[in-house]
Amino acid sequence: MAEDPTAIAIRNLVTLRRLSNGLAKEMRSEVRGLIDEYVSLIAKLDPTAVVRDSYRRARVEKVLKEINSLNAERYPQIRRVLETTTAQIGAQQAEWATNSLQRTIGSVRVSTKGGLGVPYFRSIMKTDPFDGDTLKMWVKRHEVSTVNAVRQQIQLGMAQSETLGDIVRRIRGRSAGGGRFTGGVLATSTKQAEGIARTAITYIANRGHMAAYEQNADVLTGVEFTATLDSRTTEICARWDGTVWDVDDPKKQTPPLHFNCRSVLVPVVDWEGLGIEPPPEGKRVRGDGPPVRSSMTYEEWFRAKGDTPAGRAEQDSIIGRSRAELFRKGDLTFRQMIGRDNRVLTLEELPV
């Protein structure tokens, strides 16, 4: 019996979340280890241990030189881990998309032309941009921003005559016990690294899905944008949720549409053309309760929240009180909140 392709695709999001969490954890560990080494260098060269300003400046520059030397060795390793893992996930997701499409339409054979292995997706991660940059550029940007943040915090600490311990806390954050730290450069840098990992997985998974759908465009009428029904979904993805395009439409919105995007494109099967009875509608998960019908859009889910005081408060927290009030009055939709360049419009720019 045929299955609802949207429900199947949404179930796969659980797998993608697990893979995303795993890679994000690995990147967090890599960055944590690197910053621990930064701290060791700062302690060894301790710029607070000398009195003259010229000596202090020299030691700070020595610290930064040693950090750059360390980065030259470690960041290429980090990039290779990202490239390898995402390429493996891309190949796995392409295979999943082909198999799930076969399970969806049953007796009609889908195309399995091949060519969607790890080497194919590795080349994509090396050359194709996601959210504006290639993976190599994202990693380089992370390296530069982390080093600049370390430099700034050291210089601020020195300018305020802080102790070595104070400067270390600026870099690593304050101890929260159990080997955990909060704040500092470490918190910002690890969060950025996790975001790169999650965004890369969304990108490569959707590329894997689309490669399979393009090979089987003859059994589809299009692809549909599907966002996650929870409070973390952005107005951008909410605006496109439920939109359908032809498989080869160059104007289709392929996730990720922004940093940390979690959306996916799902296949729309040509049931009539295949002569197959469409399956019963499946379910999709949501972040605030039991599953709902798979065809429910983000806008429908969001609008239903306006029925209770708690729901209205959540609407306010998701898009802001002014936008939420306009939405509840029926004067504003998610489509109207987003400009042609997928930019969230300011209140002054809203067409109301």
Coordinates of C-alpha atoms in Angstrom, one line a residue:
M1 CA 0.0 0.0 0.0
A2 CA 1.2 3.5 -0.9
E3 CA 2.4 5.8 1.9
D4 CA 2.1 9.5 2.3
P5 CA 5.5 10.9 1.1
T6 CA 5.2 14.0 3.3
A7 CA 4.8 11.9 6.4
I8 CA 7.7 9.6 5.4
A9 CA 9.9 12.6 4.8
I10 CA 9.0 14.2 8.1
R11 CA 9.8 11.0 9.9
N12 CA 13.3 11.1 8.3
L13 CA 13.8 14.5 10.0
V14 CA 14.3 12.6 13.2
T15 CA 17.3 10.8 11.6
L16 CA 18.6 14.1 10.3
R17 CA 18.3 15.7 13.7
R18 CA 20.3 12.9 15.3
L19 CA 23.0 13.1 12.6
S20 CA 23.0 16.9 13.0
N21 CA 23.3 16.7 16.8
G22 CA 26.2 14.2 16.5
L23 CA 28.2 16.3 14.1
A24 CA 27.5 19.5 16.1
K25 CA 28.7 17.7 19.2
E26 CA 31.9 16.7 17.4
M27 CA 32.5 20.2 16.3
R28 CA 31.9 21.5 19.8
S29 CA 34.5 19.1 21.1
E30 CA 37.0 20.1 18.5
V31 CA 36.6 23.8 19.2
R32 CA 36.7 23.3 23.0
G33 CA 40.0 21.4 22.6
L34 CA 41.4 24.1 20.4
I35 CA 40.5 26.9 22.9
D36 CA 41.9 24.9 25.8
E37 CA 45.2 25.0 23.8
Y38 CA 44.8 28.7 23.4
V39 CA 44.4 29.1 27.1
S40 CA 47.6 27.0 27.7
L41 CA 49.5 29.3 25.4
I42 CA 48.2 32.4 27.2
A43 CA 49.2 30.9 30.5
K44 CA 52.7 29.9 29.3
L45 CA 53.5 33.3 27.7
D46 CA 51.5 35.2 30.4
P47 CA 51.5 38.8 29.1
T48 CA 50.5 40.0 32.6
A49 CA 53.8 38.8 34.1
V50 CA 55.8 41.7 32.7
V51 CA 55.5 45.4 33.5
R52 CA 56.6 47.5 30.5
D53 CA 53.9 48.1 27.9
S54 CA 56.2 47.2 25.1
Y55 CA 57.0 43.8 26.6
R56 CA 53.3 43.2 27.2
R57 CA 52.4 44.0 23.6
A58 CA 55.2 41.7 22.4
R59 CA 53.9 38.8 24.5
V60 CA 50.4 39.4 23.2
E61 CA 51.6 39.3 19.6
K62 CA 53.6 36.1 20.5
V63 CA 50.5 34.5 21.8
L64 CA 48.6 35.3 18.7
K65 CA 51.4 34.1 16.5
E66 CA 51.4 30.8 18.3
I67 CA 47.6 30.6 18.0
N68 CA 47.8 31.2 14.2
S69 CA 50.4 28.5 13.9
L70 CA 48.2 26.1 15.9
N71 CA 45.2 27.0 13.7
A72 CA 47.2 26.3 10.5
E73 CA 47.4 22.7 11.7
R74 CA 44.1 22.2 13.3
Y75 CA 41.5 24.0 11.1
P76 CA 42.2 21.9 8.0
Q77 CA 41.6 18.8 10.1
I78 CA 38.3 20.3 11.3
R79 CA 37.3 21.0 7.7
R80 CA 38.2 17.5 6.5
V81 CA 36.0 16.0 9.3
L82 CA 33.1 18.2 8.1
E83 CA 33.6 17.4 4.5
T84 CA 33.9 13.6 5.1
T85 CA 30.9 13.4 7.4
T86 CA 28.6 15.6 5.3
A87 CA 29.5 13.7 2.2
Q88 CA 28.6 10.4 3.8
I89 CA 25.3 11.9 5.0
G90 CA 24.6 13.2 1.5
A91 CA 25.1 9.8 0.0
Q92 CA 23.0 8.2 2.7
Q93 CA 20.2 10.7 2.2
A94 CA 20.2 10.2 -1.6
E95 CA 19.8 6.5 -1.1
W96 CA 17.1 7.1 1.5
A97 CA 15.2 9.4 -0.9
T98 CA 15.3 6.8 -3.6
N99 CA 14.2 4.0 -1.4
S100 CA 11.4 6.0 0.3
L101 CA 10.1 7.1 -3.1
Q102 CA 10.0 3.4 -4.1
R103 CA 8.2 2.6 -0.9
T104 CA 5.7 5.4 -1.6
I105 CA 4.7 4.4 -5.1
G106 CA 5.0 0.7 -4.7
S107 CA 4.8 -1.3 -7.9
V108 CA 6.2 1.4 -10.2
R109 CA 10.0 1.1 -10.4
V110 CA 12.0 4.2 -9.6
S111 CA 15.2 5.2 -11.2
T112 CA 18.5 4.3 -9.5
K113 CA 21.0 5.6 -12.0
G114 CA 23.7 5.8 -9.4
G115 CA 26.5 8.4 -9.3
L116 CA 25.3 9.7 -5.9
G117 CA 28.0 8.3 -3.8
V118 CA 30.4 9.9 -1.3
P119 CA 32.8 11.3 -3.9
Y120 CA 30.0 13.2 -5.6
F121 CA 28.9 14.8 -2.4
R122 CA 32.4 15.5 -1.2
S123 CA 33.0 17.5 -4.4
I124 CA 29.7 19.4 -3.7
M125 CA 30.9 20.4 -0.2
K126 CA 34.2 21.6 -1.6
T127 CA 32.9 23.7 -4.4
D128 CA 29.2 24.6 -3.9
P129 CA 28.1 27.4 -1.5
F130 CA 25.4 27.1 1.1
D131 CA 23.9 30.2 2.7
G132 CA 26.4 32.2 0.7
D133 CA 29.8 30.5 1.4
T134 CA 31.5 27.2 0.6
L135 CA 32.3 24.9 3.6
K136 CA 36.0 26.0 3.3
M137 CA 35.0 29.6 3.5
W138 CA 32.7 28.9 6.5
V139 CA 35.5 27.2 8.4
K140 CA 38.0 30.0 7.5
R141 CA 35.4 32.6 8.7
H142 CA 35.1 30.8 11.9
E143 CA 38.8 30.7 12.4
V144 CA 39.2 34.4 11.8
S145 CA 36.3 35.4 14.0
T146 CA 37.6 33.2 16.9
V147 CA 41.1 34.6 16.7
N148 CA 39.8 38.2 16.5
A149 CA 37.6 37.6 19.5
V150 CA 40.6 36.2 21.4
R151 CA 42.8 39.1 20.5
Q152 CA 40.1 41.6 21.5
Q153 CA 39.5 39.9 24.9
I154 CA 43.2 39.8 25.7
Q155 CA 43.7 43.4 24.8
L156 CA 40.6 44.5 26.9
G157 CA 41.9 42.6 29.8
M158 CA 45.4 44.1 29.5
A159 CA 43.9 47.6 29.2
Q160 CA 42.0 47.1 32.4
S161 CA 45.1 45.6 34.2
E162 CA 43.4 42.3 34.8
T163 CA 45.1 39.2 36.1
L164 CA 45.9 36.1 34.1
G165 CA 42.9 34.4 35.6
D166 CA 40.6 37.2 34.5
I167 CA 41.9 37.0 30.9
V168 CA 41.5 33.3 30.9
R169 CA 37.9 33.6 32.0
R170 CA 37.3 36.1 29.1
I171 CA 38.5 33.4 26.7
R172 CA 37.1 30.2 28.3
G173 CA 34.3 31.6 30.3
R174 CA 33.3 31.0 33.9
S175 CA 33.4 27.5 35.4
A176 CA 30.0 26.0 35.8
G177 CA 31.4 22.8 37.4
G178 CA 32.0 19.4 35.9
G179 CA 34.4 20.8 33.4
R180 CA 31.7 23.0 31.9
F181 CA 32.1 26.7 31.2
T182 CA 29.6 29.5 30.4
G183 CA 30.2 32.7 28.5
G184 CA 33.5 33.9 27.0
V185 CA 34.9 33.3 23.5
L186 CA 34.4 29.6 24.0
A187 CA 30.6 29.8 24.2
T188 CA 30.4 32.0 21.0
S189 CA 32.9 30.0 19.0
T190 CA 31.4 26.6 19.8
K191 CA 27.9 27.9 19.0
Q192 CA 29.1 29.1 15.6
A193 CA 30.8 25.8 14.9
E194 CA 27.6 23.9 15.8
G195 CA 25.6 26.2 13.5
I196 CA 28.0 25.5 10.6
A197 CA 27.6 21.7 11.1
R198 CA 23.8 21.9 11.3
T199 CA 23.5 24.1 8.3
A200 CA 25.9 22.0 6.3
I201 CA 23.8 18.9 7.0
T202 CA 20.6 20.6 6.0
Y203 CA 22.2 21.6 2.8
I204 CA 23.7 18.2 1.8
A205 CA 20.6 16.3 2.8
N206 CA 18.4 18.4 0.6
R207 CA 21.0 18.1 -2.2
G208 CA 20.8 14.3 -1.8
H209 CA 17.0 14.4 -1.8
M210 CA 16.9 16.6 -4.9
A211 CA 19.4 14.5 -6.8
A212 CA 17.1 11.4 -6.3
Y213 CA 14.0 13.4 -7.2
E214 CA 15.6 14.8 -10.3
Q215 CA 16.4 11.3 -11.4
N216 CA 12.7 10.4 -10.9
A217 CA 11.0 13.6 -12.1
D218 CA 8.7 11.6 -14.4
V219 CA 6.8 10.2 -11.4
L220 CA 6.5 13.5 -9.6
T221 CA 4.5 16.7 -10.1
G222 CA 6.8 18.7 -8.0
V223 CA 8.5 19.2 -4.7
E224 CA 7.0 20.8 -1.6
F225 CA 8.8 23.0 1.0
T226 CA 8.3 21.7 4.5
A227 CA 9.3 23.6 7.7
T228 CA 9.2 22.4 11.3
L229 CA 6.1 23.1 13.3
D230 CA 7.7 24.7 16.4
S231 CA 8.7 28.0 17.9
R232 CA 12.3 27.9 16.5
T233 CA 11.2 28.1 12.8
T234 CA 11.9 31.5 11.3
E235 CA 9.5 33.7 9.4
I236 CA 11.4 32.9 6.3
C237 CA 10.7 29.1 6.4
A238 CA 7.2 29.7 7.7
R239 CA 6.5 31.9 4.6
W240 CA 7.5 29.0 2.2
D241 CA 6.0 26.1 4.1
G242 CA 3.6 24.2 1.9
T243 CA 4.7 25.9 -1.4
V244 CA 5.1 23.5 -4.3
W245 CA 7.4 24.0 -7.4
D246 CA 8.2 21.9 -10.4
V247 CA 11.2 19.7 -9.8
D248 CA 13.3 21.7 -12.3
D249 CA 12.0 25.1 -11.4
P250 CA 15.1 27.3 -11.0
K251 CA 13.2 29.6 -8.7
K252 CA 12.3 26.9 -6.1
Q253 CA 13.6 27.6 -2.6
T254 CA 16.0 24.8 -1.6
P255 CA 17.0 24.7 2.1
P256 CA 18.9 25.9 3.9
L257 CA 17.5 29.4 3.5
H258 CA 19.4 30.7 6.5
F259 CA 21.9 29.7 9.1
N260 CA 20.7 26.8 11.3
C261 CA 17.8 26.1 8.8
R262 CA 16.0 22.8 9.4
S263 CA 13.6 22.7 6.5
V264 CA 13.4 20.1 3.7
L265 CA 11.9 19.6 0.2
V266 CA 9.5 16.6 -0.1
P267 CA 8.3 14.9 -3.2
V268 CA 4.8 15.4 -4.6
V269 CA 3.9 12.2 -6.4
D270 CA 1.9 12.2 -9.6
W271 CA -0.7 9.7 -8.3
E272 CA -3.1 10.3 -11.2
G273 CA -0.5 10.0 -13.9
L274 CA 0.8 6.7 -12.3
G275 CA -2.7 5.4 -12.0
I276 CA -2.2 4.8 -8.3
E277 CA -4.8 5.5 -5.6
P278 CA -3.3 8.1 -3.3
P279 CA -2.6 6.9 0.3
P280 CA -4.4 8.2 3.3
E281 CA -3.0 11.4 4.7
G282 CA -0.3 10.8 7.2
K283 CA 0.9 12.8 10.2
R284 CA 3.6 15.4 10.9
V285 CA 5.1 16.1 14.3
R286 CA 4.9 19.5 16.0
G287 CA 6.7 21.0 18.9
D288 CA 3.8 21.6 21.1
G289 CA 1.6 18.5 21.2
P290 CA 0.6 15.3 19.4
P291 CA 1.1 14.9 15.6
V292 CA -1.2 16.7 13.2
R293 CA -2.2 16.0 9.6
S294 CA 0.7 16.1 7.2
S295 CA -0.9 18.8 5.1
M296 CA -1.1 21.4 7.9
T297 CA 1.0 24.4 7.1
Y298 CA 3.1 26.4 9.5
E299 CA 0.7 29.3 9.1
E300 CA -2.3 27.1 10.0
W301 CA -0.4 25.8 13.0
F302 CA 0.6 29.3 14.1
R303 CA -2.9 30.8 13.6
A304 CA -4.5 28.1 15.8
K305 CA -2.4 29.3 18.7
G306 CA -4.4 32.5 18.8
D307 CA -7.3 30.6 20.4
T308 CA -5.8 30.6 23.9
P309 CA -4.0 33.3 26.0
A310 CA -0.9 31.0 26.3
G311 CA -0.9 30.5 22.5
R312 CA -1.2 34.2 21.9
A313 CA 1.7 34.8 24.3
E314 CA 3.8 32.3 22.3
Q315 CA 2.8 34.0 19.0
D316 CA 4.2 37.2 20.5
S317 CA 7.4 35.6 21.5
I318 CA 7.9 34.0 18.1
I319 CA 7.4 37.0 15.7
G320 CA 7.1 39.9 18.1
R321 CA 3.9 41.4 19.6
S322 CA 3.3 44.0 16.9
R323 CA 3.5 41.5 14.1
A324 CA 1.4 39.0 16.1
E325 CA -1.4 41.5 16.7
L326 CA -1.5 42.3 13.0
F327 CA -1.5 38.5 12.2
R328 CA -4.4 37.8 14.7
K329 CA -6.5 40.6 13.2
G330 CA -6.0 39.1 9.7
D331 CA -4.0 42.0 8.4
L332 CA -0.7 40.1 8.0
T333 CA 0.5 36.8 6.6
F334 CA 3.9 35.2 6.8
R335 CA 4.2 35.8 3.0
Q336 CA 3.8 39.5 3.6
M337 CA 6.5 39.4 6.3
I338 CA 9.2 38.4 3.9
G339 CA 10.8 40.4 1.0
R340 CA 11.7 39.1 -2.4
D341 CA 15.3 38.5 -1.2
N342 CA 14.0 36.3 1.7
R343 CA 14.7 39.2 4.1
V344 CA 12.4 39.6 7.1
L345 CA 10.8 43.0 6.6
T346 CA 10.8 45.7 9.3
L347 CA 7.6 46.9 10.8
E348 CA 7.8 50.0 8.7
E349 CA 8.2 47.9 5.5
L350 CA 5.2 45.7 6.1
P351 CA 2.4 46.2 3.5
V352 CA -0.3 46.9 6.1

